[in-house]
Each structure stands twice: as C-alpha cells, then as structure tokens.
mmCIF file of C-alpha atoms and ligand atoms in Angstrom:
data_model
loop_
_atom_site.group_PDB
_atom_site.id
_atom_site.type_symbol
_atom_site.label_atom_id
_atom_site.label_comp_id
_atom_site.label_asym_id
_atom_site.label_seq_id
_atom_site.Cartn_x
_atom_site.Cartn_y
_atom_site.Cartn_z
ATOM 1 C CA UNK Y 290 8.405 36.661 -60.091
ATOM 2 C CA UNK Y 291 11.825 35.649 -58.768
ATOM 3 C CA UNK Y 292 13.431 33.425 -61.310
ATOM 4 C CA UNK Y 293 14.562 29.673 -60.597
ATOM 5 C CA UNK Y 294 18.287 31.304 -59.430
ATOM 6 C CA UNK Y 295 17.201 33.433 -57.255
ATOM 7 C CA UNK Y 296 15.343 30.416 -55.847
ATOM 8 C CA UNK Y 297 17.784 28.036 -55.339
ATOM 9 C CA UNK Y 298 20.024 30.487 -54.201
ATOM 10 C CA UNK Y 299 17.091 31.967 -51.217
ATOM 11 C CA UNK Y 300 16.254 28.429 -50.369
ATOM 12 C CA UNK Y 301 19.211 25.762 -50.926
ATOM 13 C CA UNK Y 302 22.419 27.424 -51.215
ATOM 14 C CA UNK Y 303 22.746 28.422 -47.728
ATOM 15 C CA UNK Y 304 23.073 24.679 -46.009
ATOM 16 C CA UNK Y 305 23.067 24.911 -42.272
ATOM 17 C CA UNK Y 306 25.321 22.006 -42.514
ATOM 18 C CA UNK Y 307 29.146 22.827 -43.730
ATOM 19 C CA UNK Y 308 31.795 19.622 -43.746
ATOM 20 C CA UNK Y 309 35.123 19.806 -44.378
ATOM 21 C CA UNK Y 310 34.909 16.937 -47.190
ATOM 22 C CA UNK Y 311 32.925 19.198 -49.466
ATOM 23 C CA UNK Y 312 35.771 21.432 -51.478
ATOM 24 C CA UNK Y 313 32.507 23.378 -53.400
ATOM 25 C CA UNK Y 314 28.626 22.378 -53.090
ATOM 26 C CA UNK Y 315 25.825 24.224 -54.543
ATOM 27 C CA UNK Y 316 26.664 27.245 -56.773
ATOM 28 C CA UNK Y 317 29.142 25.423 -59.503
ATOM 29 C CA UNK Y 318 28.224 23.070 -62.586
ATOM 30 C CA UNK Y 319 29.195 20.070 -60.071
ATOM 31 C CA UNK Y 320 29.800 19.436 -56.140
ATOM 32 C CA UNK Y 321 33.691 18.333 -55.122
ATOM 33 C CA UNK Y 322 33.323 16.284 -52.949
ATOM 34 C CA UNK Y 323 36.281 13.633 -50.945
ATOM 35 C CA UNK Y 324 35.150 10.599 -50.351
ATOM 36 C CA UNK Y 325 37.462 9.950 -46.619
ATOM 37 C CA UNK Y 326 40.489 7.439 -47.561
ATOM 38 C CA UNK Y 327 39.841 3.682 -47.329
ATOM 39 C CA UNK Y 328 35.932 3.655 -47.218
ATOM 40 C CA UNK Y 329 33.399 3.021 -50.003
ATOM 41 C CA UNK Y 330 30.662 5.048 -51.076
ATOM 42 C CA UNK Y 331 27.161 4.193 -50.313
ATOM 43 C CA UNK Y 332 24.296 5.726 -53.147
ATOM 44 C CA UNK Y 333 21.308 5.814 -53.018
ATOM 45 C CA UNK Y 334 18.299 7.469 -55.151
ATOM 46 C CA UNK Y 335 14.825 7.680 -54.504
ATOM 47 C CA UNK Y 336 11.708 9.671 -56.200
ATOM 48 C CA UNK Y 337 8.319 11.188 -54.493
ATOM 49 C CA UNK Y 338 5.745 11.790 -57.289
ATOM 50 C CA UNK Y 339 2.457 13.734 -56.268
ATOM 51 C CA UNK Y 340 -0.690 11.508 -56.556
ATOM 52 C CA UNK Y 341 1.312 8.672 -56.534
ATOM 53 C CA UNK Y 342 3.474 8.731 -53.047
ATOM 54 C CA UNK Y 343 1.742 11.545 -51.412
ATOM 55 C CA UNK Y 344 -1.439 13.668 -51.716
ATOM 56 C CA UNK Y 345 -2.122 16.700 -53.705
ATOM 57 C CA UNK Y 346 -1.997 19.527 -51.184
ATOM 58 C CA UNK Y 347 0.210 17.620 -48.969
ATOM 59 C CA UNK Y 348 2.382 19.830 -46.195
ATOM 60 C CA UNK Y 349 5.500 21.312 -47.945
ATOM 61 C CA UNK Y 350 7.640 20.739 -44.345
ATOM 62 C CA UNK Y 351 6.587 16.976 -43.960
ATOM 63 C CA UNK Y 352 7.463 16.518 -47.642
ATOM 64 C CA UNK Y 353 10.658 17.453 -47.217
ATOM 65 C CA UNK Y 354 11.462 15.627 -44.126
ATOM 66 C CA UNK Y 355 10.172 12.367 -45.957
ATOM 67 C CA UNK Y 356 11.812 12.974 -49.234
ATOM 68 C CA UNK Y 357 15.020 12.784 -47.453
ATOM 69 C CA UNK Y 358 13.989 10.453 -44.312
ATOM 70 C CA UNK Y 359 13.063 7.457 -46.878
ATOM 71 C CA UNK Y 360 17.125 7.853 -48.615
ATOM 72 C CA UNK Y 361 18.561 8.065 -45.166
ATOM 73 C CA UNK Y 362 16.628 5.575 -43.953
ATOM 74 C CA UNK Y 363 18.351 3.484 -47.080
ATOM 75 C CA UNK Y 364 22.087 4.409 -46.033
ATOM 76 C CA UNK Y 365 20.951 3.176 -42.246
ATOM 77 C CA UNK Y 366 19.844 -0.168 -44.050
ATOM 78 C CA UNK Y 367 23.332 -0.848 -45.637
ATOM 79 C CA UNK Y 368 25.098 0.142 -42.382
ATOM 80 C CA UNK Y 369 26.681 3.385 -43.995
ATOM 81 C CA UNK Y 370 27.080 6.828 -42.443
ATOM 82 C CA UNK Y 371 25.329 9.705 -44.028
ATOM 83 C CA UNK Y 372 27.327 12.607 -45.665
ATOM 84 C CA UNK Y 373 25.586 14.514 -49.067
ATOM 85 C CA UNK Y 374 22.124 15.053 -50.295
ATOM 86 C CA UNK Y 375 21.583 16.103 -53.631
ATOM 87 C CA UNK Y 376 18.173 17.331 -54.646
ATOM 88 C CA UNK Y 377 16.354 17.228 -57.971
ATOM 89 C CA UNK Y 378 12.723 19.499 -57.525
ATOM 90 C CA UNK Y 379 9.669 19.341 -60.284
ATOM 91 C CA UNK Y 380 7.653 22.181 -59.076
ATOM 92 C CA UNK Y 381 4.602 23.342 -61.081
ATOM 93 C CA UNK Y 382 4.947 26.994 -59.630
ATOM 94 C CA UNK Y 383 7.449 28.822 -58.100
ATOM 95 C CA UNK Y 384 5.339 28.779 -54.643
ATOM 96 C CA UNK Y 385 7.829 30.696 -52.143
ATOM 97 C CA UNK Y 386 5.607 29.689 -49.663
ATOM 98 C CA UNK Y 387 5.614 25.871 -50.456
ATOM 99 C CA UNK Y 388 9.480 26.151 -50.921
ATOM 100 C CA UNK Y 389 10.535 28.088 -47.949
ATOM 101 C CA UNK Y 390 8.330 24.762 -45.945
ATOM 102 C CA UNK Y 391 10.000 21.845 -47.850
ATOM 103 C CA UNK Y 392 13.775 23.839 -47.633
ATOM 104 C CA UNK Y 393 13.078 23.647 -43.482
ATOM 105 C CA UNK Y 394 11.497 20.777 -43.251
ATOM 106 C CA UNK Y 395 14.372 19.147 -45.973
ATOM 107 C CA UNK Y 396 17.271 20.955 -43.984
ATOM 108 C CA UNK Y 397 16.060 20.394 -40.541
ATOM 109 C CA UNK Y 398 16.290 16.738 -40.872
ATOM 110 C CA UNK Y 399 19.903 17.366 -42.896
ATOM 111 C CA UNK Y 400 21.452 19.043 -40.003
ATOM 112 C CA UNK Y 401 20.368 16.387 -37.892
ATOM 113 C CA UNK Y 402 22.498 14.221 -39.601
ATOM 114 C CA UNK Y 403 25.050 16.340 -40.314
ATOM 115 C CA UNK Y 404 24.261 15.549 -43.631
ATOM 116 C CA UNK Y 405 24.927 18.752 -46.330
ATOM 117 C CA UNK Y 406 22.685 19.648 -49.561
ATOM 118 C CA UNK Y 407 25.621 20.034 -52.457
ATOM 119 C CA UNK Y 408 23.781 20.235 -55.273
ATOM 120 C CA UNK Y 409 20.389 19.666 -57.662
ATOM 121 C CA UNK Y 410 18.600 20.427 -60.184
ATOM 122 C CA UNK Y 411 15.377 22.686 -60.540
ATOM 123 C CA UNK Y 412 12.813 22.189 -63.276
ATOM 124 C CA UNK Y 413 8.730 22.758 -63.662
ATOM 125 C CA UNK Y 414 6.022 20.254 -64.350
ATOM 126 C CA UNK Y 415 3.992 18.212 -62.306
ATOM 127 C CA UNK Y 416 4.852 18.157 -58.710
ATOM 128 C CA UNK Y 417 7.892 15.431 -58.214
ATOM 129 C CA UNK Y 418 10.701 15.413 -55.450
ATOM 130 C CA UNK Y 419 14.104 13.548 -56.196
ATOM 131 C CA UNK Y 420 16.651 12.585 -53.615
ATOM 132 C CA UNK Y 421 19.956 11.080 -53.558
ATOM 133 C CA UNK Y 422 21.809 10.351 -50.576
ATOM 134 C CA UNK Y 423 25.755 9.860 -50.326
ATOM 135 C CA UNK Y 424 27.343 7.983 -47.186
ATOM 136 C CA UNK Y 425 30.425 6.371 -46.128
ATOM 137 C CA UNK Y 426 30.949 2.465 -45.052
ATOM 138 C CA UNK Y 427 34.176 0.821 -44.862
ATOM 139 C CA UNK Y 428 34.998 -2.341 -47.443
ATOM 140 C CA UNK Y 429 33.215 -5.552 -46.065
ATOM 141 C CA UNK Y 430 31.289 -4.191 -43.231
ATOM 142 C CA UNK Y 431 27.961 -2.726 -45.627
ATOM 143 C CA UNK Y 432 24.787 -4.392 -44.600
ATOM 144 C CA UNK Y 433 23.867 -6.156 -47.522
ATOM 145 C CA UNK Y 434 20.433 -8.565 -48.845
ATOM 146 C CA UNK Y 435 22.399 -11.472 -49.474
ATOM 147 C CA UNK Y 436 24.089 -12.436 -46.259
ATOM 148 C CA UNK Y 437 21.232 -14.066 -44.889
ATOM 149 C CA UNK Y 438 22.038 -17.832 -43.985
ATOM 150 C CA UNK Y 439 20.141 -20.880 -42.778
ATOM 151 C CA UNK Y 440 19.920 -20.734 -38.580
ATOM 152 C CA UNK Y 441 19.808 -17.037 -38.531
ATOM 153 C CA UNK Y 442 18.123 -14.844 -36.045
ATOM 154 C CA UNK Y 443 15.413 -12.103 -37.616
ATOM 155 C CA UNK Y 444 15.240 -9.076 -35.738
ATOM 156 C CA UNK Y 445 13.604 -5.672 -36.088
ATOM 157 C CA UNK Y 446 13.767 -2.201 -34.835
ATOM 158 C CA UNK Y 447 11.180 -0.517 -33.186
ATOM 159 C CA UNK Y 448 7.587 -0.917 -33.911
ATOM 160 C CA UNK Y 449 6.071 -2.346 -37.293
ATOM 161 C CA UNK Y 450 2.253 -0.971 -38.253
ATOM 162 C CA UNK Y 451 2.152 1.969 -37.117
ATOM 163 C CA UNK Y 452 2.147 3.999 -40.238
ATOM 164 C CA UNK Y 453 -0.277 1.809 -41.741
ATOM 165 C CA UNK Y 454 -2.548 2.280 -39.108
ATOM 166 C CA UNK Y 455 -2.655 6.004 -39.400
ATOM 167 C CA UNK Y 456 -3.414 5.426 -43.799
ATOM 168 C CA UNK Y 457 -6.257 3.737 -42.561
ATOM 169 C CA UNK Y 458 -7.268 6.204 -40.109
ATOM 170 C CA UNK Y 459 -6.926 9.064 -43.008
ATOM 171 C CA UNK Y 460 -8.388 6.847 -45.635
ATOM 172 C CA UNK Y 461 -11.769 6.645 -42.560
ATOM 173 C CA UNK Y 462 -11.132 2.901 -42.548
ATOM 174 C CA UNK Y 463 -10.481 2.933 -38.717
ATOM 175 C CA UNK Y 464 -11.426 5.064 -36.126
ATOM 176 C CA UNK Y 465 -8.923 4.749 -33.041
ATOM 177 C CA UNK Y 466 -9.998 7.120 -30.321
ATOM 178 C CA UNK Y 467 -6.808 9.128 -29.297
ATOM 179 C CA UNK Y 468 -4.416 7.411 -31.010
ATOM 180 C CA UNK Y 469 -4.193 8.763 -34.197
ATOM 181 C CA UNK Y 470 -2.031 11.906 -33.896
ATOM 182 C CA UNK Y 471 0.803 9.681 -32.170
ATOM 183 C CA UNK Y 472 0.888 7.489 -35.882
ATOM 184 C CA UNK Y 473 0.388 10.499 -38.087
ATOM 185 C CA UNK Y 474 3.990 10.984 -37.187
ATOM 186 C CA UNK Y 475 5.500 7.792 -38.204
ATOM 187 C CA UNK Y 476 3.357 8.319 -41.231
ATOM 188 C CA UNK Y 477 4.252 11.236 -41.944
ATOM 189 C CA UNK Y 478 7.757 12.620 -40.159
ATOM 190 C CA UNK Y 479 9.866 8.986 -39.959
ATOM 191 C CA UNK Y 480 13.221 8.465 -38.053
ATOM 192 C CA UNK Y 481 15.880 6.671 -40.163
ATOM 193 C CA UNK Y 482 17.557 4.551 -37.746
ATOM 194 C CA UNK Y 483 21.112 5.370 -38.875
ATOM 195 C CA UNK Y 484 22.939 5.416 -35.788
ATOM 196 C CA UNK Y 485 20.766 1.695 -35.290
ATOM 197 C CA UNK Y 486 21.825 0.658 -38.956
ATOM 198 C CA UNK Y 487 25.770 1.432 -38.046
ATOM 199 C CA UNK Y 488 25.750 -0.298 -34.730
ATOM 200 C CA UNK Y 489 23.950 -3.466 -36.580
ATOM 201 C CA UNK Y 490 26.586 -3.593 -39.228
ATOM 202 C CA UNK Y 491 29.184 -5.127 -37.141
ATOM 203 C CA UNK Y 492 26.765 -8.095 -36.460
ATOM 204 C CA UNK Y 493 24.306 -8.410 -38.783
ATOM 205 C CA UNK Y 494 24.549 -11.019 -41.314
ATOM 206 C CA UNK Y 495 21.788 -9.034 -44.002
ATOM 207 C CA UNK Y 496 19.124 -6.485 -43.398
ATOM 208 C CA UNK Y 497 16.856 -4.011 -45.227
ATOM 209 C CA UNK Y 498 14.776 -0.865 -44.321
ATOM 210 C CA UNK Y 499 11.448 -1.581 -43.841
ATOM 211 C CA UNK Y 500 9.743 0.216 -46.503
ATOM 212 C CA UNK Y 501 7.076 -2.072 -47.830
ATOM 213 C CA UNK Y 502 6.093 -4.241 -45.490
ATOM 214 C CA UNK Y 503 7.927 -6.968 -42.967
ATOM 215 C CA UNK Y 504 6.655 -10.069 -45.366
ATOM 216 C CA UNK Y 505 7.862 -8.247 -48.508
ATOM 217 C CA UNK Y 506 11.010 -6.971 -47.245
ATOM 218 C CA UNK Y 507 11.863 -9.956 -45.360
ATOM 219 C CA UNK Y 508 11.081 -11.650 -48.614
ATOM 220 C CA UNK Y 509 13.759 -9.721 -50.643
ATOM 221 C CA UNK Y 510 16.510 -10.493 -47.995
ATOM 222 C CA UNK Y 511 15.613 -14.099 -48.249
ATOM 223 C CA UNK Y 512 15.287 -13.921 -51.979
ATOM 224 C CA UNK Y 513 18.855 -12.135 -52.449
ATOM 225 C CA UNK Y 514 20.161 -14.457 -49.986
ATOM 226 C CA UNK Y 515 18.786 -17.941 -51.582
ATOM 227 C CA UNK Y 516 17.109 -18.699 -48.196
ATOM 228 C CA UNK Y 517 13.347 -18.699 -46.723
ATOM 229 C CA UNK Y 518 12.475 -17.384 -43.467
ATOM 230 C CA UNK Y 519 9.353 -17.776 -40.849
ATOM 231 C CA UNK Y 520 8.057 -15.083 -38.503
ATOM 232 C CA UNK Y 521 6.530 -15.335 -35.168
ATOM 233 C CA UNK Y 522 3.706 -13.113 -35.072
ATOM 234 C CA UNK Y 523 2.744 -13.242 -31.978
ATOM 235 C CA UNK Y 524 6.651 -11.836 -30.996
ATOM 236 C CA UNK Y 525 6.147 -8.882 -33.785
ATOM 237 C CA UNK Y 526 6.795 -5.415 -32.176
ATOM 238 C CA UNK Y 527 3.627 -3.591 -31.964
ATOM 239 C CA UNK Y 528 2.479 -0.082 -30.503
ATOM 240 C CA UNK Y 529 -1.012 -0.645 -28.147
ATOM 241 C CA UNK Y 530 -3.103 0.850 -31.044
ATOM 242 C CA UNK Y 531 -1.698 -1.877 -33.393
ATOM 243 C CA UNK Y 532 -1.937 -5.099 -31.554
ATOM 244 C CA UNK Y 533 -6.096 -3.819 -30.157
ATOM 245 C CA UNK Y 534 -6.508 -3.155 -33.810
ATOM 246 C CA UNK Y 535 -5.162 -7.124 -34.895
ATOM 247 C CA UNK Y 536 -6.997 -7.909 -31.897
ATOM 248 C CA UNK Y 537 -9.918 -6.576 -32.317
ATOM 249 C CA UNK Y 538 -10.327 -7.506 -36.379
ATOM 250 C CA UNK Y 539 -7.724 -10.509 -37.159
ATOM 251 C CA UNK Y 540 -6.150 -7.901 -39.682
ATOM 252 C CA UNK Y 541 -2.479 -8.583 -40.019
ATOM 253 C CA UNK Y 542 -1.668 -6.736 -42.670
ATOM 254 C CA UNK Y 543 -1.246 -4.085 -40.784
ATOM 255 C CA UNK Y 544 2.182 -4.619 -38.692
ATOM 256 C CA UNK Y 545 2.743 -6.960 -41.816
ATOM 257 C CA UNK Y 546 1.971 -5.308 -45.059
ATOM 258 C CA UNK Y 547 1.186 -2.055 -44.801
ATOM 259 C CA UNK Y 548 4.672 -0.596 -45.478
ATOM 260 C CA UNK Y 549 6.508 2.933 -44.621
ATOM 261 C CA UNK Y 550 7.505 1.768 -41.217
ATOM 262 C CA UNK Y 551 11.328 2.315 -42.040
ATOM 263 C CA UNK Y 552 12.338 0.312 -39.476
ATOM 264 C CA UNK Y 553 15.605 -1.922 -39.913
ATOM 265 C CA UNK Y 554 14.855 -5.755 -40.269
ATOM 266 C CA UNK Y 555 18.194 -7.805 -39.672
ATOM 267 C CA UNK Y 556 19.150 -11.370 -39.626
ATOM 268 C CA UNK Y 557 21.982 -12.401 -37.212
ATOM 269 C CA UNK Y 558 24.312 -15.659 -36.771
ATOM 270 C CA UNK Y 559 22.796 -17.631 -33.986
ATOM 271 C CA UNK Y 560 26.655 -17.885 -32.697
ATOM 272 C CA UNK Y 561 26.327 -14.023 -32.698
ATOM 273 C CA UNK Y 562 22.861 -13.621 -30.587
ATOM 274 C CA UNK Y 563 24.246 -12.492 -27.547
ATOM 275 C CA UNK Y 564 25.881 -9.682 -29.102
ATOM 276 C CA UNK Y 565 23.035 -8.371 -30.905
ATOM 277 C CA UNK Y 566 20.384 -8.385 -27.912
ATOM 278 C CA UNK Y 567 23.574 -6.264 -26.308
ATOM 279 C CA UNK Y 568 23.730 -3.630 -29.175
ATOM 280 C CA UNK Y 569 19.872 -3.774 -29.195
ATOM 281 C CA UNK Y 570 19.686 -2.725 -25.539
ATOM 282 C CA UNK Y 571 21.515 0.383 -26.135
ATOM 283 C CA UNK Y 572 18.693 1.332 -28.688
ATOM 284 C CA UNK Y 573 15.875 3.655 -27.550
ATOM 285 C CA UNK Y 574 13.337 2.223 -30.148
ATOM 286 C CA UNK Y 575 14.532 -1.408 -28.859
ATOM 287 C CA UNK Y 576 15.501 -4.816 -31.457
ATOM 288 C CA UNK Y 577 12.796 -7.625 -31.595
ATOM 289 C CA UNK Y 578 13.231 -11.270 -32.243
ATOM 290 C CA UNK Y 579 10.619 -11.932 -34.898
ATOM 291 C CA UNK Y 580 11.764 -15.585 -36.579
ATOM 292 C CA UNK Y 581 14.418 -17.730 -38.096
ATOM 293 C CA UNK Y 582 16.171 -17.759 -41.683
ATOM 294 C CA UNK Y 583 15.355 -21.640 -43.139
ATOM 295 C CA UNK Y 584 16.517 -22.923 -45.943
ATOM 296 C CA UNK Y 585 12.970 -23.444 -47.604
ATOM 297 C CA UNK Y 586 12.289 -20.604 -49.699
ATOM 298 C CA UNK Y 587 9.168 -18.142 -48.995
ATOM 299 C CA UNK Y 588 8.364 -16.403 -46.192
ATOM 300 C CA UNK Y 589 5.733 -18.063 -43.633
ATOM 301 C CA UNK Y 590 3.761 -16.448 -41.124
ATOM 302 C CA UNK Y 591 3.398 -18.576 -37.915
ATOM 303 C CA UNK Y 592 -0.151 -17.832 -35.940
ATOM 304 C CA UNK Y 593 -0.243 -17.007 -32.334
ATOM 305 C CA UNK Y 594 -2.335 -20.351 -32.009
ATOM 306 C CA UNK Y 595 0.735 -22.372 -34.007
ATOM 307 C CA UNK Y 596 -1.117 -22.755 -37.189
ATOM 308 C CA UNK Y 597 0.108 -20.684 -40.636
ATOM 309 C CA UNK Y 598 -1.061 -17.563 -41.992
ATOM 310 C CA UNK Y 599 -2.498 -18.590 -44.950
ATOM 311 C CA UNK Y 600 -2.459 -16.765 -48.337
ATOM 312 C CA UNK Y 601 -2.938 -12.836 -48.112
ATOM 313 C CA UNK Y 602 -3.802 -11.793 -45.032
ATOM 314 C CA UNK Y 603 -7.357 -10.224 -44.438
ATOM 315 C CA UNK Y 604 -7.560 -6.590 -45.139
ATOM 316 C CA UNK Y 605 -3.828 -7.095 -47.061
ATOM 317 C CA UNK Y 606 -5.630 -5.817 -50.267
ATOM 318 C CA UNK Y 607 -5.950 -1.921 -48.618
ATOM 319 C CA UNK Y 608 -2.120 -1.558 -49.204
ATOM 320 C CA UNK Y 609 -2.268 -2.377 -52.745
ATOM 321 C CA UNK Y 610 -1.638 -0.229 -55.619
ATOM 322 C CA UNK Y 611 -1.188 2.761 -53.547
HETATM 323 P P1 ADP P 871 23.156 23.689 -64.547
HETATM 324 O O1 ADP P 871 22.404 24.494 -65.566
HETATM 325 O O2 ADP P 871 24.640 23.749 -64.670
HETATM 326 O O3 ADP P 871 22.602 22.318 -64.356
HETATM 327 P P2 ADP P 871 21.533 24.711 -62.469
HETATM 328 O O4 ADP P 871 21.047 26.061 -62.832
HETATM 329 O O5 ADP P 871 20.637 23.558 -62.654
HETATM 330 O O6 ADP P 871 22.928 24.496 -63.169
HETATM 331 O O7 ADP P 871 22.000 24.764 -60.967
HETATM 332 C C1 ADP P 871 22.846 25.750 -60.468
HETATM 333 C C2 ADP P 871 23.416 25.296 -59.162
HETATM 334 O O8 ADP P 871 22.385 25.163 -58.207
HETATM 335 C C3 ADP P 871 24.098 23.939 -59.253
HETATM 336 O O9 ADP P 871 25.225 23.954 -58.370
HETATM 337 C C4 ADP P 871 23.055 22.991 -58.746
HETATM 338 O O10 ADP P 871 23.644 21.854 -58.125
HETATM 339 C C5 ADP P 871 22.300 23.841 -57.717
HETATM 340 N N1 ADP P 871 20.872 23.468 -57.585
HETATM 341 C C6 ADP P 871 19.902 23.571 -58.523
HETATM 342 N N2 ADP P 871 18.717 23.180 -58.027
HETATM 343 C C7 ADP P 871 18.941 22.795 -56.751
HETATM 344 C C8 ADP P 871 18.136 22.281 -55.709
HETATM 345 N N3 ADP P 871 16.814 22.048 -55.873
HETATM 346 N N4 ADP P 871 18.726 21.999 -54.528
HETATM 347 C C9 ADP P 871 20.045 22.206 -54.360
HETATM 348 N N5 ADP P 871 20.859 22.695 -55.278
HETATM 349 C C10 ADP P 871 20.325 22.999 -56.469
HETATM 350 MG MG1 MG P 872 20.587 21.795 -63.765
#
C-alpha cells in the first residue's frame, strides 16, 4: 500500500505548470509564492462533497476538471488572472486508479491556464475535494457585486440552461433525442470564461459567475449593489435544445434556475454600451443583452408576451435542495 507521501509525491508534486513567481511549491511545510508588484490578490475557496455536489461513483477525471473549473470560473467573475491552486483531498481509500484520473483531469485544466498546483493537504474520510484558487487583478479594476447602478445594461456570456438540461436528462426527467451528450459537457467539463472575465473588467460596472442560476445570481449583484433588475426572457441566450424544451413545456427554470452554467453575468453603464458589444464580439461564446438594472429592488422576469413571470417558475422546484 503506498503511503499518503508517496502519493502526493506520484500524483501532485510533478505540476506540468512551472512559473517563475513560485520560489518553492509542493514538497515544503508552505508554498513561496510573489504576488507581481502593484496588483492585489484575488482568493477564492470552494468545496465538492460526494452525495452532496456530485454522485457516488462519479468519473475521477471530470471531478477534477470541475473541482478546479468552478474556482477559476470565480477568479474570471472578479476580473482577476489565474496563478496558484492549492488542493485539500478527503479520500476514503488510497484508489491509485481514482487518483491518477482526478491528478489529469485536475492538471489538464491547470496547464490550460497556466495555473500551478503549490500545495495541499491529504487526509481520509468520506469522499470531499477542496480547492483554492490564487489570481492577480490590479487595485480598482476587480469585478465586484456592488457596482451595479440604476440604467445599467445586463449582459451574459454564452448560453444559460444548458447544464440543467442535461440534470434533467440524467435524473430521466427529459428525454431530448441527440442532444444530450453535447450538455453532458457543460454539466460536467465547464469552461471558466477567464480570458471573458478580464476583458469585461475594464467595462463592467458588477458581475458574478453564474453558478446558481441567472435569477439568483442576478439577484445577489442587485442585492450587493442596493438595486433591482428585470430580464427579458425572450432575449436570454439559449442552445436549440433549451429554447424547444421552454417551448415545448413553459419550463423556465431551466435557462433560469437550474444553476452550474458558469457563465459571466455583467451589468454595464449605458454610456459604456458600445464598448461592451465591441469586447463581446471578440468572444467565441458571444455577450447577450438580457435586461436593465432599476432601482426597485427584486429581480423580475418579463414574458415573451409582455406580462411577468410570476412567483417560481414551473418545474423551478427540480433544482431545489440538490
Ligand atoms: P504537513 O504535514 O506539513 O501539512 P503534508 O504531509 O500535509 O505536510 O504535505 C506535504 C507536502 O505535500 C506539502 O507541501 C503539501 O502542500 C503537499 N500536499 C499534500 N497534499 C497535497 C495535495 N492533495 N495536492 C498538492 N499538494 C499536496
Ligand atoms: Mg498537511
């Protein structure tokens, strides 16, 4: 049985990523790290827990893509450019198998982003994967919750529901002929939209990664910034299978509350809209128009047909407590 050392050493020691502001990573009591002269330091922390964010049995290389996707995808909603990864692992077994998966599908992602692993912690128990994620912004330029103001423009990256879709497909609550393996991916293998997330902090007046839903997120921008907001549904980026599935069963909870899209939602200065729509055409996964900041608090959802969305949407409840 190889001990926990030998572990860490096969599996996270040797990061395919080296940068020159790490001065020692994994192997000491701590990581030195230099934090580059005149910018701050973005943190952020988040935990996977089995049964609770992801299924027992789930696939070791997707885990550790999305263990480090949903942090990144964090630094890419403040505006910040990702640097270190540190890793805390709750493993029930030393499983070489199951660790040699997550340490590719953990690194692969890393080196993508020229991000480097510099240090964690190994323990056993109950399955439970712990991430923190270490970027650069400079003073003043982070993309914060609070900077939303009356008269802003809401945009959003890409394409909201997809993710959802694909719970319901695995859950057997819809049945989409051919469409499912394209959303198993943005289920299960997410994009952080850093490079989107940097190019939005120059204009942006708030934003936050779409992690829980456009009407909840939206909600804590508005929230944070004192402000209300309502959203044009019928504008709301969707895939095909998305808007047939609204279509076909008046459900929008799915581009709207299903969650783990991790797509960037933005508000912008109305002085300031021209600019944005010309960073947003430089994006691959495009930047939507989806509604205006207001002063009345809440967040309202306006119907194709003009009238309100009124009180949790059908089908909203399938999202809940899971
Ligand atoms: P300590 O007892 O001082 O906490 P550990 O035995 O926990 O040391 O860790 C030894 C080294 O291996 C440290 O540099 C630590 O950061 C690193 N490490 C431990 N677990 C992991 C992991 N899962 N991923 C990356 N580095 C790890
Ligand atoms: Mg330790």
């Amino acid at each position: 049985m190889p001990s926990e050392f030998d572990l860490i050493a096969r599996y996270f020691a040797r990061s395919p990523v080296t940068r020159p502001d790490v001065a020692l990573g994994v192997g000491d009591d701590c990581a030195l790290l230099e934090v580059p002269p005149g910018r701050q330091l973005a943190v952020s922390i988040d935990t996977l827990v089995e049964g609770t964010h992801f299924a027992k049995g789930a696939e070791p290389r997707l885990l550790g893509h999305k263990a480090l996707a949903v942090n990144l995808s964090d630094l890419a909603a403040m505006g910040a450019e990702p640097a270190w990864a540190t890793l805390a692992l709750t493993l029930p077994a030393a499983d070489e198998d199951w660790l040699a998966a997550f340490a590719d599908g953990f690194l692969t992602l890393a080196a993508q982003f020229g991000v480097q692993l510099v240090g964690g912690d190994t323990t056993r128990g109950p399955l439970a994967i712990t991430v923190q994620v270490h970027g650069f912004v400079a003073p003043g330029r982070a993309l914060r919750r609070d900077g939303a103001r009356p008269g802003d423009l809401v945009y959003v990256t890409g394409t909201l529901g997809d993710a959802g879709l694909a719970l319901l497909a695995q859950q057997g609550l819809f049945v989409g002929l051919g469409v499912v393996p394209n959303l198993r991916a943005r289920l299960d293998s997410p994009i952080p939209r850093v490079a989107e997330g940097r190019a939005l902090a120059g204009v942006a007046s708030a934003a936050i990664d779409v992690s829980d839903g456009l009407a909840a997120d939206l909600g804590h921008v508005a929230e944070r910034s004192g402000v209300g907001a309502t959203l044009h549904l019928d504008c709301l980026p969707v895939s095909p299978a998305v808007r047939d599935y609204v279509a076909g069963t008046g459900d929008w909870s799915v581009p709207l509350a299903a969650g783990d899209d991790y797509e960037l939602c933005v508000t912008v200065p109305a002085a300031r809209q021209a600019e944005i729509e010309a960073v947003g055409a430089a994006f691959g996964c495009g930047l939507t128009w989806v509604g205006t900041v207001e002063r009345a608090p809440g967040v309202r959802c306006l119907l194709p047909d003009g009238s309100l969305l009124s009180g949790a949407p059908a089908g909203w409840d399938h999202f809940r407590d899971g």
